[in-house]
PDB file of C-alpha atoms in Angstrom:
ATOM      1  CA  MET A   1     153.490  21.164 -56.251  1.00  0.00           C
ATOM      2  CA  GLU A   2     150.608  18.010 -57.196  1.00  0.00           C
ATOM      3  CA  GLU A   3     147.698  19.387 -55.073  1.00  0.00           C
ATOM      4  CA  ARG A   4     147.686  22.559 -55.347  1.00  0.00           C
ATOM      5  CA  LYS A   5     146.785  22.046 -58.485  1.00  0.00           C
ATOM      6  CA  GLU A   6     144.153  20.076 -58.262  1.00  0.00           C
ATOM      7  CA  LEU A   7     143.050  23.168 -55.866  1.00  0.00           C
ATOM      8  CA  LYS A   8     142.043  24.995 -58.933  1.00  0.00           C
ATOM      9  CA  VAL A   9     137.631  24.654 -59.523  1.00  0.00           C
ATOM     10  CA  SER A  10     137.658  25.878 -63.526  1.00  0.00           C
ATOM     11  CA  ALA A  11     134.394  27.442 -64.997  1.00  0.00           C
ATOM     12  CA  ILE A  12     131.979  25.406 -65.049  1.00  0.00           C
ATOM     13  CA  GLU A  13     130.541  24.408 -69.385  1.00  0.00           C
ATOM     14  CA  ASN A  14     126.994  24.502 -68.284  1.00  0.00           C
ATOM     15  CA  GLY A  15     124.298  25.299 -65.152  1.00  0.00           C
ATOM     16  CA  THR A  16     123.297  28.179 -63.157  1.00  0.00           C
ATOM     17  CA  VAL A  17     125.927  30.481 -61.045  1.00  0.00           C
ATOM     18  CA  ILE A  18     124.157  32.305 -58.056  1.00  0.00           C
ATOM     19  CA  ASP A  19     126.718  35.467 -57.301  1.00  0.00           C
ATOM     20  CA  HIS A  20     126.443  38.168 -54.821  1.00  0.00           C
ATOM     21  CA  ILE A  21     124.170  36.033 -52.057  1.00  0.00           C
ATOM     22  CA  PRO A  22     124.885  37.490 -48.736  1.00  0.00           C
ATOM     23  CA  ALA A  23     127.545  35.432 -47.590  1.00  0.00           C
ATOM     24  CA  LYS A  24     125.445  34.724 -44.497  1.00  0.00           C
ATOM     25  CA  SER A  25     122.513  32.563 -46.896  1.00  0.00           C
ATOM     26  CA  VAL A  26     124.771  30.162 -48.317  1.00  0.00           C
ATOM     27  CA  PHE A  27     123.503  27.648 -46.762  1.00  0.00           C
ATOM     28  CA  GLN A  28     119.801  28.969 -46.881  1.00  0.00           C
ATOM     29  CA  VAL A  29     119.707  29.058 -50.611  1.00  0.00           C
ATOM     30  CA  ILE A  30     121.763  25.797 -51.107  1.00  0.00           C
ATOM     31  CA  HIS A  31     118.932  24.344 -48.467  1.00  0.00           C
ATOM     32  CA  MET A  32     115.833  25.954 -50.148  1.00  0.00           C
ATOM     33  CA  LEU A  33     117.295  25.111 -52.930  1.00  0.00           C
ATOM     34  CA  ASN A  34     117.520  21.237 -52.475  1.00  0.00           C
ATOM     35  CA  LEU A  35     121.257  20.955 -53.358  1.00  0.00           C
ATOM     36  CA  ASN A  36     122.651  19.204 -50.890  1.00  0.00           C
ATOM     37  CA  GLU A  37     120.737  15.922 -52.000  1.00  0.00           C
ATOM     38  CA  SER A  38     121.747  17.290 -55.462  1.00  0.00           C
ATOM     39  CA  GLU A  39     123.295  14.678 -58.046  1.00  0.00           C
ATOM     40  CA  ASN A  40     124.637  17.565 -59.838  1.00  0.00           C
ATOM     41  CA  GLN A  41     128.319  19.125 -60.200  1.00  0.00           C
ATOM     42  CA  ILE A  42     128.646  21.686 -56.898  1.00  0.00           C
ATOM     43  CA  LEU A  43     130.470  24.129 -55.957  1.00  0.00           C
ATOM     44  CA  PHE A  44     130.714  26.862 -53.232  1.00  0.00           C
ATOM     45  CA  GLY A  45     132.239  29.904 -51.803  1.00  0.00           C
ATOM     46  CA  THR A  46     131.791  31.531 -49.144  1.00  0.00           C
ATOM     47  CA  ASN A  47     132.998  34.558 -46.873  1.00  0.00           C
ATOM     48  CA  LEU A  48     134.335  35.886 -50.216  1.00  0.00           C
ATOM     49  CA  ASP A  49     135.186  39.222 -50.206  1.00  0.00           C
ATOM     50  CA  SER A  50     132.916  41.418 -52.425  1.00  0.00           C
ATOM     51  CA  LYS A  51     133.934  44.709 -53.161  1.00  0.00           C
ATOM     52  CA  LYS A  52     129.998  45.911 -53.477  1.00  0.00           C
ATOM     53  CA  TYR A  53     128.133  43.583 -50.562  1.00  0.00           C
ATOM     54  CA  GLY A  54     131.843  43.150 -48.306  1.00  0.00           C
ATOM     55  CA  LYS A  55     131.960  39.646 -47.716  1.00  0.00           C
ATOM     56  CA  LYS A  56     129.388  36.636 -50.334  1.00  0.00           C
ATOM     57  CA  GLY A  57     129.113  34.308 -51.348  1.00  0.00           C
ATOM     58  CA  ILE A  58     128.461  32.339 -54.492  1.00  0.00           C
ATOM     59  CA  ILE A  59     126.900  29.010 -55.905  1.00  0.00           C
ATOM     60  CA  LYS A  60     127.870  27.405 -59.589  1.00  0.00           C
ATOM     61  CA  VAL A  61     125.553  25.028 -60.410  1.00  0.00           C
ATOM     62  CA  SER A  62     126.683  22.529 -63.119  1.00  0.00           C
ATOM     63  CA  ASN A  63     122.999  21.584 -65.540  1.00  0.00           C
ATOM     64  CA  ARG A  64     120.687  23.151 -64.122  1.00  0.00           C
ATOM     65  CA  TYR A  65     118.659  26.001 -65.052  1.00  0.00           C
ATOM     66  CA  PHE A  66     116.457  27.388 -62.257  1.00  0.00           C
ATOM     67  CA  ASP A  67     112.657  28.242 -63.005  1.00  0.00           C
ATOM     68  CA  SER A  68     110.680  30.965 -61.478  1.00  0.00           C
ATOM     69  CA  ALA A  69     109.621  29.204 -58.519  1.00  0.00           C
ATOM     70  CA  ASP A  70     113.239  28.874 -57.658  1.00  0.00           C
ATOM     71  CA  VAL A  71     113.909  32.005 -58.449  1.00  0.00           C
ATOM     72  CA  ASN A  72     111.759  33.861 -56.045  1.00  0.00           C
ATOM     73  CA  LYS A  73     112.734  31.284 -53.186  1.00  0.00           C
ATOM     74  CA  ILE A  74     116.588  32.777 -53.958  1.00  0.00           C
ATOM     75  CA  ALA A  75     115.185  36.452 -53.749  1.00  0.00           C
ATOM     76  CA  LEU A  76     113.692  35.750 -50.430  1.00  0.00           C
ATOM     77  CA  VAL A  77     117.478  35.129 -48.543  1.00  0.00           C
ATOM     78  CA  ALA A  78     119.524  36.388 -51.132  1.00  0.00           C
ATOM     79  CA  PRO A  79     117.586  40.018 -52.289  1.00  0.00           C
ATOM     80  CA  THR A  80     121.290  40.861 -53.807  1.00  0.00           C
ATOM     81  CA  ALA A  81     121.575  37.667 -55.850  1.00  0.00           C
ATOM     82  CA  THR A  82     122.626  37.672 -59.792  1.00  0.00           C
ATOM     83  CA  LEU A  83     121.848  34.676 -61.395  1.00  0.00           C
ATOM     84  CA  ILE A  84     124.353  34.081 -64.427  1.00  0.00           C
ATOM     85  CA  GLU A  85     123.236  31.539 -67.265  1.00  0.00           C
ATOM     86  CA  ILE A  86     126.065  29.625 -68.487  1.00  0.00           C
ATOM     87  CA  LYS A  87     126.343  27.212 -71.237  1.00  0.00           C
ATOM     88  CA  ASN A  88     129.587  26.182 -73.755  1.00  0.00           C
ATOM     89  CA  PHE A  89     131.653  28.769 -71.123  1.00  0.00           C
ATOM     90  CA  LYS A  90     129.091  31.739 -72.455  1.00  0.00           C
ATOM     91  CA  VAL A  91     127.053  33.338 -70.123  1.00  0.00           C
ATOM     92  CA  ILE A  92     123.631  33.923 -72.237  1.00  0.00           C
ATOM     93  CA  ARG A  93     121.634  35.601 -69.734  1.00  0.00           C
ATOM     94  CA  LYS A  94     122.330  37.530 -66.877  1.00  0.00           C
ATOM     95  CA  GLN A  95     119.252  38.882 -63.759  1.00  0.00           C
ATOM     96  CA  ASP A  96     118.967  39.869 -60.748  1.00  0.00           C
ATOM     97  CA  VAL A  97     116.233  37.845 -58.854  1.00  0.00           C
ATOM     98  CA  VAL A  98     112.728  40.084 -57.840  1.00  0.00           C
ATOM     99  CA  ILE A  99     111.444  39.692 -54.715  1.00  0.00           C
ATOM    100  CA  PRO A 100     108.150  39.278 -55.388  1.00  0.00           C
ATOM    101  CA  ASP A 101     104.693  40.247 -54.357  1.00  0.00           C
ATOM    102  CA  ALA A 102     102.965  37.150 -52.888  1.00  0.00           C
ATOM    103  CA  VAL A 103     104.910  33.729 -51.324  1.00  0.00           C
ATOM    104  CA  SER A 104     103.255  30.300 -51.214  1.00  0.00           C
ATOM    105  CA  ARG A 105     104.398  26.333 -50.851  1.00  0.00           C
ATOM    106  CA  PHE A 106     107.998  26.274 -49.482  1.00  0.00           C
ATOM    107  CA  VAL A 107     107.567  29.186 -46.305  1.00  0.00           C
ATOM    108  CA  ARG A 108     106.164  27.686 -42.925  1.00  0.00           C
ATOM    109  CA  CYS A 109     104.237  30.322 -41.100  1.00  0.00           C
ATOM    110  CA  VAL A 110     106.226  30.823 -38.035  1.00  0.00           C
ATOM    111  CA  ASN A 111     102.985  30.485 -35.938  1.00  0.00           C
ATOM    112  CA  PRO A 112     102.467  27.669 -34.596  1.00  0.00           C
ATOM    113  CA  ASN A 113      98.775  27.114 -34.355  1.00  0.00           C
ATOM    114  CA  CYS A 114      98.371  28.629 -37.917  1.00  0.00           C
ATOM    115  CA  ILE A 115      96.279  25.915 -39.701  1.00  0.00           C
ATOM    116  CA  THR A 116      98.988  25.274 -42.308  1.00  0.00           C
ATOM    117  CA  ASN A 117     101.065  23.809 -39.528  1.00  0.00           C
ATOM    118  CA  HIS A 118      97.882  20.776 -38.914  1.00  0.00           C
ATOM    119  CA  GLU A 119      96.083  20.495 -42.146  1.00  0.00           C
ATOM    120  CA  GLU A 120      97.122  19.503 -45.418  1.00  0.00           C
ATOM    121  CA  VAL A 121      97.260  23.531 -46.763  1.00  0.00           C
ATOM    122  CA  ILE A 122      98.984  25.044 -49.308  1.00  0.00           C
ATOM    123  CA  THR A 123     100.514  28.951 -47.226  1.00  0.00           C
ATOM    124  CA  LYS A 124     100.306  31.108 -48.488  1.00  0.00           C
ATOM    125  CA  PHE A 125     101.919  34.561 -47.590  1.00  0.00           C
ATOM    126  CA  LYS A 126     101.219  38.545 -48.746  1.00  0.00           C
ATOM    127  CA  VAL A 127     105.184  39.648 -48.511  1.00  0.00           C
ATOM    128  CA  VAL A 128     104.308  42.840 -46.596  1.00  0.00           C
ATOM    129  CA  ASN A 129     107.510  44.249 -46.638  1.00  0.00           C
ATOM    130  CA  LYS A 130     110.167  43.758 -49.309  1.00  0.00           C
ATOM    131  CA  LYS A 131     113.230  45.708 -47.822  1.00  0.00           C
ATOM    132  CA  GLU A 132     113.533  43.245 -44.883  1.00  0.00           C
ATOM    133  CA  ILE A 133     110.766  40.190 -46.283  1.00  0.00           C
ATOM    134  CA  LYS A 134     107.959  40.231 -44.131  1.00  0.00           C
ATOM    135  CA  LEU A 135     105.544  38.026 -44.500  1.00  0.00           C
ATOM    136  CA  GLN A 136     102.059  38.003 -44.167  1.00  0.00           C
ATOM    137  CA  CYS A 137      99.431  35.211 -43.837  1.00  0.00           C
ATOM    138  CA  GLN A 138      96.351  34.882 -45.443  1.00  0.00           C
ATOM    139  CA  TYR A 139      95.522  32.531 -43.397  1.00  0.00           C
ATOM    140  CA  CYS A 140      96.276  33.891 -39.574  1.00  0.00           C
ATOM    141  CA  GLU A 141      97.876  37.312 -40.694  1.00  0.00           C
ATOM    142  CA  LYS A 142     100.299  36.662 -38.640  1.00  0.00           C
ATOM    143  CA  THR A 143     103.788  37.980 -39.724  1.00  0.00           C
ATOM    144  CA  THR A 144     106.670  35.643 -40.478  1.00  0.00           C
ATOM    145  CA  ASN A 145     110.221  36.985 -41.337  1.00  0.00           C
ATOM    146  CA  LYS A 146     113.092  36.652 -42.563  1.00  0.00           C
ATOM    147  CA  GLU A 147     115.209  35.623 -39.809  1.00  0.00           C
ATOM    148  CA  ASN A 148     112.210  33.080 -38.812  1.00  0.00           C
ATOM    149  CA  PHE A 149     112.315  31.532 -42.203  1.00  0.00           C
ATOM    150  CA  SER A 150     111.824  27.826 -42.675  1.00  0.00           C
ATOM    151  CA  PHE A 151     111.194  26.137 -45.804  1.00  0.00           C
ATOM    152  CA  LYS A 152     108.790  22.969 -46.494  1.00  0.00           C
TER     153      LYS A 152
ATOM    154  CA  MET B   1     133.291  37.646 -70.155  1.00  0.00           C
ATOM    155  CA  GLU B   2     134.180  39.265 -66.972  1.00  0.00           C
ATOM    156  CA  GLU B   3     132.219  36.856 -64.634  1.00  0.00           C
ATOM    157  CA  ARG B   4     134.359  33.961 -66.282  1.00  0.00           C
ATOM    158  CA  LYS B   5     137.309  35.285 -63.992  1.00  0.00           C
ATOM    159  CA  GLU B   6     135.255  35.601 -61.460  1.00  0.00           C
ATOM    160  CA  LEU B   7     133.997  32.118 -61.134  1.00  0.00           C
ATOM    161  CA  LYS B   8     137.899  30.671 -60.816  1.00  0.00           C
ATOM    162  CA  VAL B   9     138.923  30.156 -57.518  1.00  0.00           C
ATOM    163  CA  SER B  10     141.594  29.456 -56.793  1.00  0.00           C
ATOM    164  CA  ALA B  11     144.233  27.451 -54.069  1.00  0.00           C
ATOM    165  CA  ILE B  12     144.045  29.021 -50.603  1.00  0.00           C
ATOM    166  CA  GLU B  13     147.497  30.872 -49.192  1.00  0.00           C
ATOM    167  CA  ASN B  14     146.624  29.168 -45.445  1.00  0.00           C
ATOM    168  CA  GLY B  15     144.241  26.727 -44.011  1.00  0.00           C
ATOM    169  CA  THR B  16     143.213  22.938 -44.562  1.00  0.00           C
ATOM    170  CA  VAL B  17     141.752  21.312 -47.204  1.00  0.00           C
ATOM    171  CA  ILE B  18     139.436  18.416 -47.008  1.00  0.00           C
ATOM    172  CA  ASP B  19     140.119  16.678 -49.946  1.00  0.00           C
ATOM    173  CA  HIS B  20     138.054  12.599 -51.203  1.00  0.00           C
ATOM    174  CA  ILE B  21     135.137  13.455 -49.226  1.00  0.00           C
ATOM    175  CA  PRO B  22     132.717  10.923 -50.144  1.00  0.00           C
ATOM    176  CA  ALA B  23     130.015  13.040 -52.483  1.00  0.00           C
ATOM    177  CA  LYS B  24     127.459  11.988 -50.282  1.00  0.00           C
ATOM    178  CA  SER B  25     129.045  13.372 -46.777  1.00  0.00           C
ATOM    179  CA  VAL B  26     130.100  16.984 -47.847  1.00  0.00           C
ATOM    180  CA  PHE B  27     127.323  18.257 -46.113  1.00  0.00           C
ATOM    181  CA  GLN B  28     127.754  16.120 -43.284  1.00  0.00           C
ATOM    182  CA  VAL B  29     131.431  16.474 -43.103  1.00  0.00           C
ATOM    183  CA  ILE B  30     130.067  20.564 -43.275  1.00  0.00           C
ATOM    184  CA  HIS B  31     127.626  20.740 -40.425  1.00  0.00           C
ATOM    185  CA  MET B  32     130.227  18.057 -38.132  1.00  0.00           C
ATOM    186  CA  LEU B  33     133.008  21.169 -38.185  1.00  0.00           C
ATOM    187  CA  ASN B  34     130.066  24.023 -37.494  1.00  0.00           C
ATOM    188  CA  LEU B  35     131.259  25.083 -40.843  1.00  0.00           C
ATOM    189  CA  ASN B  36     128.019  26.884 -42.048  1.00  0.00           C
ATOM    190  CA  GLU B  37     128.238  28.881 -39.026  1.00  0.00           C
ATOM    191  CA  SER B  38     132.482  30.034 -39.945  1.00  0.00           C
ATOM    192  CA  GLU B  39     133.006  33.674 -40.443  1.00  0.00           C
ATOM    193  CA  ASN B  40     136.395  32.068 -42.551  1.00  0.00           C
ATOM    194  CA  GLN B  41     136.616  31.736 -46.364  1.00  0.00           C
ATOM    195  CA  ILE B  42     135.562  28.290 -47.250  1.00  0.00           C
ATOM    196  CA  LEU B  43     134.756  26.555 -50.814  1.00  0.00           C
ATOM    197  CA  PHE B  44     133.665  23.748 -51.194  1.00  0.00           C
ATOM    198  CA  GLY B  45     133.048  21.330 -54.267  1.00  0.00           C
ATOM    199  CA  THR B  46     130.794  18.328 -54.447  1.00  0.00           C
ATOM    200  CA  ASN B  47     130.331  15.530 -57.331  1.00  0.00           C
ATOM    201  CA  LEU B  48     133.504  16.272 -59.371  1.00  0.00           C
ATOM    202  CA  ASP B  49     135.068  13.283 -60.095  1.00  0.00           C
ATOM    203  CA  SER B  50     137.865  11.738 -59.271  1.00  0.00           C
ATOM    204  CA  LYS B  51     139.499   8.533 -60.222  1.00  0.00           C
ATOM    205  CA  LYS B  52     139.845   6.761 -57.435  1.00  0.00           C
ATOM    206  CA  TYR B  53     136.663   6.603 -55.407  1.00  0.00           C
ATOM    207  CA  GLY B  54     133.881   8.062 -58.659  1.00  0.00           C
ATOM    208  CA  LYS B  55     132.478  11.229 -56.545  1.00  0.00           C
ATOM    209  CA  LYS B  56     133.980  13.243 -54.317  1.00  0.00           C
ATOM    210  CA  GLY B  57     133.882  16.056 -52.455  1.00  0.00           C
ATOM    211  CA  ILE B  58     136.214  18.372 -51.303  1.00  0.00           C
ATOM    212  CA  ILE B  59     136.190  21.973 -48.795  1.00  0.00           C
ATOM    213  CA  LYS B  60     138.822  23.846 -48.186  1.00  0.00           C
ATOM    214  CA  VAL B  61     139.180  26.753 -45.418  1.00  0.00           C
ATOM    215  CA  SER B  62     141.010  29.504 -44.666  1.00  0.00           C
ATOM    216  CA  ASN B  63     143.398  30.113 -41.979  1.00  0.00           C
ATOM    217  CA  ARG B  64     141.747  27.138 -40.128  1.00  0.00           C
ATOM    218  CA  TYR B  65     143.454  23.825 -38.622  1.00  0.00           C
ATOM    219  CA  PHE B  66     142.137  21.255 -36.758  1.00  0.00           C
ATOM    220  CA  ASP B  67     142.955  19.241 -33.947  1.00  0.00           C
ATOM    221  CA  SER B  68     142.454  15.830 -33.831  1.00  0.00           C
ATOM    222  CA  ALA B  69     138.827  16.036 -31.970  1.00  0.00           C
ATOM    223  CA  ASP B  70     137.938  17.351 -35.315  1.00  0.00           C
ATOM    224  CA  VAL B  71     139.909  15.389 -37.608  1.00  0.00           C
ATOM    225  CA  ASN B  72     138.241  11.902 -35.677  1.00  0.00           C
ATOM    226  CA  LYS B  73     134.568  13.441 -36.399  1.00  0.00           C
ATOM    227  CA  ILE B  74     135.523  13.615 -40.482  1.00  0.00           C
ATOM    228  CA  ALA B  75     136.770  10.020 -40.534  1.00  0.00           C
ATOM    229  CA  LEU B  76     133.421   8.769 -39.161  1.00  0.00           C
ATOM    230  CA  VAL B  77     131.269   9.712 -42.362  1.00  0.00           C
ATOM    231  CA  ALA B  78     134.291  10.139 -44.260  1.00  0.00           C
ATOM    232  CA  PRO B  79     136.584   7.717 -44.572  1.00  0.00           C
ATOM    233  CA  THR B  80     138.685   7.687 -47.356  1.00  0.00           C
ATOM    234  CA  ALA B  81     138.865  11.531 -46.701  1.00  0.00           C
ATOM    235  CA  THR B  82     142.566  13.155 -46.235  1.00  0.00           C
ATOM    236  CA  LEU B  83     143.491  16.417 -44.554  1.00  0.00           C
ATOM    237  CA  ILE B  84     146.304  18.660 -46.147  1.00  0.00           C
ATOM    238  CA  GLU B  85     147.695  21.804 -44.562  1.00  0.00           C
ATOM    239  CA  ILE B  86     148.575  24.811 -46.936  1.00  0.00           C
ATOM    240  CA  LYS B  87     151.276  27.526 -45.287  1.00  0.00           C
ATOM    241  CA  ASN B  88     152.304  30.210 -47.812  1.00  0.00           C
ATOM    242  CA  PHE B  89     150.206  28.178 -50.727  1.00  0.00           C
ATOM    243  CA  LYS B  90     152.438  25.108 -49.980  1.00  0.00           C
ATOM    244  CA  VAL B  91     151.601  21.639 -48.540  1.00  0.00           C
ATOM    245  CA  ILE B  92     152.893  21.406 -45.062  1.00  0.00           C
ATOM    246  CA  ARG B  93     151.098  17.794 -44.108  1.00  0.00           C
ATOM    247  CA  LYS B  94     149.522  16.050 -45.199  1.00  0.00           C
ATOM    248  CA  GLN B  95     147.669  12.577 -43.342  1.00  0.00           C
ATOM    249  CA  ASP B  96     145.163  10.731 -44.252  1.00  0.00           C
ATOM    250  CA  VAL B  97     141.983  10.137 -41.301  1.00  0.00           C
ATOM    251  CA  VAL B  98     142.327   7.753 -39.049  1.00  0.00           C
ATOM    252  CA  ILE B  99     138.893   5.675 -37.009  1.00  0.00           C
ATOM    253  CA  PRO B 100     139.041   6.147 -33.661  1.00  0.00           C
ATOM    254  CA  ASP B 101     138.350   3.489 -31.665  1.00  0.00           C
ATOM    255  CA  ALA B 102     136.082   5.236 -29.153  1.00  0.00           C
ATOM    256  CA  VAL B 103     133.661   8.642 -29.473  1.00  0.00           C
ATOM    257  CA  SER B 104     132.149  10.826 -27.332  1.00  0.00           C
ATOM    258  CA  ARG B 105     130.343  13.619 -26.738  1.00  0.00           C
ATOM    259  CA  PHE B 106     129.565  14.928 -30.595  1.00  0.00           C
ATOM    260  CA  VAL B 107     127.430  11.756 -31.348  1.00  0.00           C
ATOM    261  CA  ARG B 108     124.157  11.586 -30.291  1.00  0.00           C
ATOM    262  CA  CYS B 109     123.037   7.743 -30.019  1.00  0.00           C
ATOM    263  CA  VAL B 110     120.271   6.566 -31.412  1.00  0.00           C
ATOM    264  CA  ASN B 111     118.192   4.784 -28.971  1.00  0.00           C
ATOM    265  CA  PRO B 112     115.323   7.510 -27.842  1.00  0.00           C
ATOM    266  CA  ASN B 113     115.956   6.362 -24.455  1.00  0.00           C
ATOM    267  CA  CYS B 114     118.886   6.065 -23.938  1.00  0.00           C
ATOM    268  CA  ILE B 115     120.277   8.363 -20.000  1.00  0.00           C
ATOM    269  CA  THR B 116     122.163  10.727 -23.117  1.00  0.00           C
ATOM    270  CA  ASN B 117     119.208  12.163 -24.560  1.00  0.00           C
ATOM    271  CA  HIS B 118     116.895  12.892 -21.268  1.00  0.00           C
ATOM    272  CA  GLU B 119     120.263  13.956 -18.886  1.00  0.00           C
ATOM    273  CA  GLU B 120     123.013  15.991 -19.908  1.00  0.00           C
ATOM    274  CA  VAL B 121     125.935  13.232 -19.876  1.00  0.00           C
ATOM    275  CA  ILE B 122     128.253  13.035 -22.400  1.00  0.00           C
ATOM    276  CA  THR B 123     128.093  10.228 -25.472  1.00  0.00           C
ATOM    277  CA  LYS B 124     131.033   7.893 -25.386  1.00  0.00           C
ATOM    278  CA  PHE B 125     130.669   4.832 -27.446  1.00  0.00           C
ATOM    279  CA  LYS B 126     132.942   1.948 -29.304  1.00  0.00           C
ATOM    280  CA  VAL B 127     133.614   1.999 -32.439  1.00  0.00           C
ATOM    281  CA  VAL B 128     132.547  -2.013 -33.264  1.00  0.00           C
ATOM    282  CA  ASN B 129     132.682  -1.722 -36.624  1.00  0.00           C
ATOM    283  CA  LYS B 130     135.358   0.682 -38.258  1.00  0.00           C
ATOM    284  CA  LYS B 131     134.287  -0.611 -42.005  1.00  0.00           C
ATOM    285  CA  GLU B 132     130.871  -0.120 -41.825  1.00  0.00           C
ATOM    286  CA  ILE B 133     131.233   2.520 -38.544  1.00  0.00           C
ATOM    287  CA  LYS B 134     128.894   1.011 -36.026  1.00  0.00           C
ATOM    288  CA  LEU B 135     129.198   2.541 -33.022  1.00  0.00           C
ATOM    289  CA  GLN B 136     128.005   0.904 -29.862  1.00  0.00           C
ATOM    290  CA  CYS B 137     126.888   3.017 -26.493  1.00  0.00           C
ATOM    291  CA  GLN B 138     128.364   2.462 -23.882  1.00  0.00           C
ATOM    292  CA  TYR B 139     125.491   3.320 -21.344  1.00  0.00           C
ATOM    293  CA  CYS B 140     122.922   1.314 -22.947  1.00  0.00           C
ATOM    294  CA  GLU B 141     124.579  -0.822 -25.074  1.00  0.00           C
ATOM    295  CA  LYS B 142     122.104   0.007 -28.341  1.00  0.00           C
ATOM    296  CA  THR B 143     124.241   0.568 -31.798  1.00  0.00           C
ATOM    297  CA  THR B 144     124.424   3.079 -33.808  1.00  0.00           C
ATOM    298  CA  ASN B 145     124.801   2.643 -37.755  1.00  0.00           C
ATOM    299  CA  LYS B 146     126.804   5.462 -39.781  1.00  0.00           C
ATOM    300  CA  GLU B 147     122.664   6.258 -41.418  1.00  0.00           C
ATOM    301  CA  ASN B 148     121.636   7.281 -38.284  1.00  0.00           C
ATOM    302  CA  PHE B 149     124.031   9.897 -36.728  1.00  0.00           C
ATOM    303  CA  SER B 150     123.305  12.696 -35.422  1.00  0.00           C
ATOM    304  CA  PHE B 151     125.371  15.286 -33.673  1.00  0.00           C
ATOM    305  CA  LYS B 152     125.411  17.360 -30.980  1.00  0.00           C
TER     306      LYS B 152
END
């Protein structure tokens, strides 16, 4: 029975829980936040049952708190996400992510001919549809959809 | 306090636990087994404290058991891993992974000129060093090291 105990994963002491991530977006969130290269203790679950959303994912990162730039990133792929900040095992803050009006730097433009894909230019997009998450490039005006997201 | 409870992740009822994964290899194992596209319930942890290995990762996959081809894959990137099979919350089998003598199909050859990278040829390697995990291609004879692994 020794193994069973080891499988139990307890609540984190300090850090952030990203809850209510759409199950399909868990690995996108992980890569976007570079958690796959992090040295922090991280716990994830995906395809968990959720009353609200059917199937959800959850990510718990010890000893890390995310700034608003990171929260905006999360919002783009996981608009239903909730961030819960924990200190000494207590919830000190809980916030829903908010889809920003503009996005810069971390998303690539879908247009292979766009200048941002050829020169060292920071990408800039206007969020033209917040429901389906469509980003219009300020340089080439092409629209990048959620399905085509790739991150710098 | 409602959130704290939700963070608890209990043992799985049926499925496989892959334990004692080197912390740096957790995402390699996930991708190799295509768990990022799985619809099974999955729980992972990385950079967890381990008495034996310093930092370890653990992956728990509900309702899935791995065949020997998959176990061989795991061995290549996580030679210290233990697989624990669970039914009705009970451990029914526990095995250490074993590094195979030969590997075929799923690893790419590091040599860009190798025929396996240009034609529809299944890769075949001899495991020439089991400690550092070096694979010698049976076609071009070049050696692919663990650090250069990329998977088909």
